[in-house]
Amino acid sequence: MSNFSVDLLSGDTSQQHGWQMLTQIVDSDPVPTLVLNVRHEVTHWNRAMEKTFGIPASEVVGTRDQWRAFYETARPVLADIVLDRASEAVLRELYEDRIQRSELISDAWEVEDYFAHLDKWFVFTATLLHDARGSVIGAIETLVDVTERKRVQEQLTEAQQQLVQAEKLASIGQLAAGVAHEINNPIGYVHSNLNALGRYIGDLFRALEMYEGIARQAEGQPGVQAALERVRKDLDLDFLKEDVPTLVRECQEGTGRVKKIVQDLKNFSRVDTHEEWQMADLHQGIDSTLSLAANELKYQVDVVKEYGDIPPVPCLPSQLNQVFLNLLVNAAQAMGETRGRITIRTGRKRERVWVEIEDNGCGISRELQQKIFDPFFTTKPVGKGTGLGLSLSYGIIQKHRGQIFVASEIGRGTIFSISLPLTQPIIQPRTESIQEPSDA
């Protein structure tokens, strides 16, 4: 119950009636409100103040302890400063850019500030109170809890930053896809030409063997034999016969690896499928993703593949590859300092296929398991995680009419299980063939 100082009731009946009306208005207001008299003593401390700050009116009315709701030590609140008719310069020096004039109440000031002991944000507004003759009789201050609004603003700001970053990554992805396309063509020519060169060199070596046979037959002709031997030594034919095939084979292996990297990149991004639903081999998608994530994984984990016999699945391959990448990278990062193991299993159960990605890392607590698919939730240090990876993965699996589950135990590791249907509504089965360059 709000109270007010007795001295404020002394005087004529109309003033007493005015303060009684003010008391009723303030006390029934759901907005936390306090009123001070000209001596900076609390005259009104409504029920909303009591509930918000846990301080009963009986402890502060008639005192100058209004600061207790906001600060650990005594200092003026905004109503005190307004009551002292502080200049705008003084107010801005105290509250810096957090203060502004009220747009609704003339001569009122508003401040938005965070109170750590409550873990809340408030907008508090203070203005002077006047009697009928215009004399200042006190000041009133109201507080609005804007904590939820601030948190939403922070989430929106973070989401905007993530969208900007996603746009950058999309540009990088487009660039990478273009690079993959540009590399694939000349590598195809080189690979094809090396195959042809290998055949030509084989023909040349067979010709050399024939010349050597002729040379052996010409042993009775010293001039011919000497000339052939001189050419043999000058060209170091014995060395060439050993080294040239090795060089060609190594070049073919190198271009083969480059072709595989390019194909893995194309399989991952699926830049040439326009994100159409198609029948895809999940094993191929997992293998391509493992190749792309090799630099992230090879120093931290050993990967064990326990593939079952599964049919092609109707899906958006690049999106499923993104899910696999998120789970694999998260598993690798869960290992800590010691080298760990990731086991990938696949199988079929009736009309669904399943994929399990298991790690023997640090594990996830039961409390956090309830939150890991929430947007913006992350246990990684600031700057290391967006909190969107698992949320996006969950959305992708839902889009595929699938399910994703997590089972984890602290100190033993985590298993993410994905289940996908073998049929999707109104999807034309389609598979994509990759055109290999023909040998010249």
Coordinates of N, CA and C in Angstrom, one line a residue, residues 280-287 289-290 303-315 317 319-328 331 342-349 351-359 373 393 397 400 402-407 414-422:
A280 N 19.3 -38.8 -55.3 CA 20.7 -38.7 -55.0 C 21.3 -39.8 -54.2
D281 N 22.5 -40.1 -54.4 CA 23.3 -41.1 -53.6 C 23.8 -40.4 -52.3
L282 N 23.3 -40.7 -51.2 CA 23.8 -40.0 -49.9 C 25.2 -40.3 -49.7
H283 N 25.7 -41.5 -50.0 CA 27.1 -41.8 -49.8 C 28.0 -40.9 -50.6
Q284 N 27.6 -40.6 -51.8 CA 28.4 -39.7 -52.6 C 28.4 -38.3 -52.0
G285 N 27.3 -37.9 -51.5 CA 27.2 -36.5 -50.9 C 28.1 -36.5 -49.6
I286 N 28.0 -37.5 -48.8 CA 28.8 -37.6 -47.6 C 30.3 -37.6 -48.0
D287 N 30.7 -38.4 -48.9 CA 32.1 -38.5 -49.4 C 32.6 -37.1 -49.9
T289 N 31.4 -34.2 -49.1 CA 31.5 -33.3 -48.0 C 32.8 -33.6 -47.2
L290 N 33.1 -34.8 -47.0 CA 34.3 -35.2 -46.2 C 35.5 -34.7 -47.0
V303 N 38.2 -40.6 -39.3 CA 36.8 -40.8 -39.8 C 36.6 -42.3 -40.2
V304 N 35.6 -42.9 -39.6 CA 35.3 -44.3 -39.9 C 33.9 -44.4 -40.6
K305 N 33.9 -45.0 -41.8 CA 32.6 -45.1 -42.5 C 32.1 -46.5 -42.4
E306 N 30.9 -46.6 -42.0 CA 30.2 -47.9 -41.9 C 28.9 -47.8 -42.7
Y307 N 29.1 -47.8 -44.0 CA 27.9 -47.6 -44.9 C 27.1 -48.9 -45.1
G308 N 25.8 -48.7 -45.0 CA 24.9 -49.8 -45.3 C 24.5 -49.8 -46.8
D309 N 23.6 -50.6 -47.1 CA 23.1 -50.7 -48.5 C 21.8 -49.8 -48.5
I310 N 21.9 -48.6 -49.1 CA 20.7 -47.7 -49.2 C 20.5 -47.3 -50.6
P311 N 19.2 -47.1 -51.0 CA 18.9 -46.7 -52.3 C 19.1 -45.2 -52.5
P312 N 19.0 -44.6 -53.7 CA 19.0 -43.2 -53.9 C 17.8 -42.6 -53.1
V313 N 18.0 -41.3 -52.7 CA 16.9 -40.7 -51.9 C 16.5 -39.4 -52.6
P314 N 15.2 -39.1 -52.7 CA 14.7 -37.9 -53.3 C 15.1 -36.7 -52.3
C315 N 15.8 -35.7 -52.8 CA 16.3 -34.7 -51.9 C 16.8 -33.5 -52.7
P317 N 20.2 -32.2 -52.9 CA 21.5 -32.7 -52.4 C 22.4 -31.6 -51.7
Q319 N 21.6 -29.1 -50.0 CA 21.2 -28.7 -48.7 C 21.5 -29.9 -47.7
L320 N 21.3 -31.1 -48.1 CA 21.7 -32.2 -47.2 C 23.2 -32.2 -47.0
N321 N 24.0 -31.9 -48.0 CA 25.5 -31.8 -47.8 C 25.8 -30.7 -46.8
Q322 N 25.0 -29.6 -46.8 CA 25.3 -28.6 -45.7 C 25.0 -29.1 -44.3
V323 N 24.0 -30.0 -44.2 CA 23.7 -30.6 -42.9 C 24.9 -31.5 -42.5
F324 N 25.3 -32.3 -43.4 CA 26.5 -33.2 -43.1 C 27.7 -32.4 -42.7
L325 N 27.9 -31.3 -43.4 CA 29.1 -30.5 -43.1 C 29.0 -29.9 -41.7
N326 N 27.8 -29.3 -41.4 CA 27.6 -28.8 -40.0 C 27.9 -29.8 -38.9
L327 N 27.3 -31.0 -39.1 CA 27.5 -32.0 -38.1 C 28.9 -32.5 -38.0
L328 N 29.6 -32.7 -39.1 CA 31.0 -33.1 -39.1 C 31.9 -32.1 -38.5
A331 N 31.3 -32.0 -34.8 CA 31.9 -33.2 -34.1 C 33.4 -33.0 -34.0
I342 N 35.3 -40.0 -35.5 CA 33.9 -39.8 -36.0 C 33.5 -41.0 -36.8
T343 N 32.4 -41.6 -36.5 CA 31.9 -42.7 -37.2 C 30.6 -42.4 -37.9
I344 N 30.6 -42.7 -39.2 CA 29.4 -42.4 -40.0 C 28.7 -43.7 -40.4
R345 N 27.5 -43.8 -40.1 CA 26.8 -45.1 -40.4 C 25.5 -44.7 -41.2
T346 N 25.2 -45.6 -42.1 CA 24.0 -45.5 -42.9 C 23.2 -46.8 -43.0
G347 N 21.9 -46.7 -43.2 CA 21.1 -47.9 -43.3 C 19.7 -47.6 -43.8
R348 N 19.0 -48.7 -43.9 CA 17.6 -48.5 -44.4 C 16.7 -49.2 -43.4
K349 N 15.6 -48.6 -43.0 CA 14.5 -49.2 -42.2 C 13.2 -49.0 -42.8
E351 N 10.6 -47.9 -45.2 CA 10.6 -46.9 -46.3 C 11.3 -45.6 -45.9
R352 N 12.3 -45.8 -45.1 CA 13.2 -44.6 -44.7 C 14.6 -45.1 -44.7
V353 N 15.5 -44.1 -45.0 CA 16.9 -44.3 -44.8 C 17.4 -43.5 -43.6
W354 N 18.5 -43.9 -43.0 CA 19.0 -43.2 -41.8 C 20.5 -43.0 -41.9
V355 N 20.9 -41.9 -41.3 CA 22.3 -41.6 -41.3 C 22.7 -41.2 -39.8
E356 N 23.7 -41.8 -39.3 CA 24.2 -41.5 -38.0 C 25.6 -40.9 -38.0
I357 N 25.8 -39.8 -37.4 CA 27.2 -39.3 -37.2 C 27.5 -39.2 -35.7
E358 N 28.4 -40.1 -35.3 CA 28.8 -40.2 -33.9 C 30.2 -39.8 -33.7
D359 N 30.4 -39.0 -32.6 CA 31.8 -38.7 -32.2 C 32.0 -39.1 -30.7
F373 N 18.9 -26.8 -31.2 CA 18.3 -26.5 -32.5 C 17.6 -25.2 -32.5
S393 N 20.1 -26.7 -40.1 CA 20.1 -28.2 -40.4 C 18.8 -28.8 -40.0
I397 N 16.1 -30.6 -42.7 CA 15.6 -32.0 -42.5 C 14.1 -31.9 -42.5
H400 N 12.6 -31.8 -45.8 CA 12.7 -33.1 -46.5 C 11.7 -34.1 -45.8
G402 N 11.8 -35.2 -42.9 CA 12.6 -36.1 -42.2 C 12.6 -35.7 -40.7
Q403 N 13.5 -36.4 -40.0 CA 13.6 -36.2 -38.5 C 15.1 -36.2 -38.2
I404 N 15.5 -35.4 -37.2 CA 16.9 -35.3 -36.7 C 16.8 -35.3 -35.2
F405 N 17.6 -36.2 -34.6 CA 17.6 -36.4 -33.2 C 19.1 -36.3 -32.7
V406 N 19.2 -36.0 -31.4 CA 20.5 -36.0 -30.8 C 20.5 -36.8 -29.5
A407 N 21.5 -37.6 -29.3 CA 21.7 -38.4 -28.1 C 23.1 -38.1 -27.6
T414 N 28.6 -37.8 -28.7 CA 27.3 -37.4 -29.2 C 27.0 -38.2 -30.5
I415 N 25.7 -38.5 -30.7 CA 25.2 -39.1 -31.9 C 24.1 -38.3 -32.4
F416 N 24.2 -37.8 -33.7 CA 23.1 -37.2 -34.4 C 22.6 -38.2 -35.4
S417 N 21.3 -38.4 -35.3 CA 20.6 -39.4 -36.2 C 19.6 -38.6 -37.1
I418 N 19.7 -38.9 -38.4 CA 18.9 -38.3 -39.4 C 18.1 -39.5 -40.0
S419 N 16.8 -39.2 -40.2 CA 15.9 -40.2 -40.9 C 15.2 -39.5 -42.0
L420 N 15.2 -40.1 -43.3 CA 14.7 -39.4 -44.4 C 13.8 -40.4 -45.2
P421 N 12.6 -39.9 -45.7 CA 11.7 -40.8 -46.4 C 12.3 -41.1 -47.8
L422 N 11.9 -42.3 -48.3 CA 12.3 -42.7 -49.7 C 11.4 -42.2 -50.8

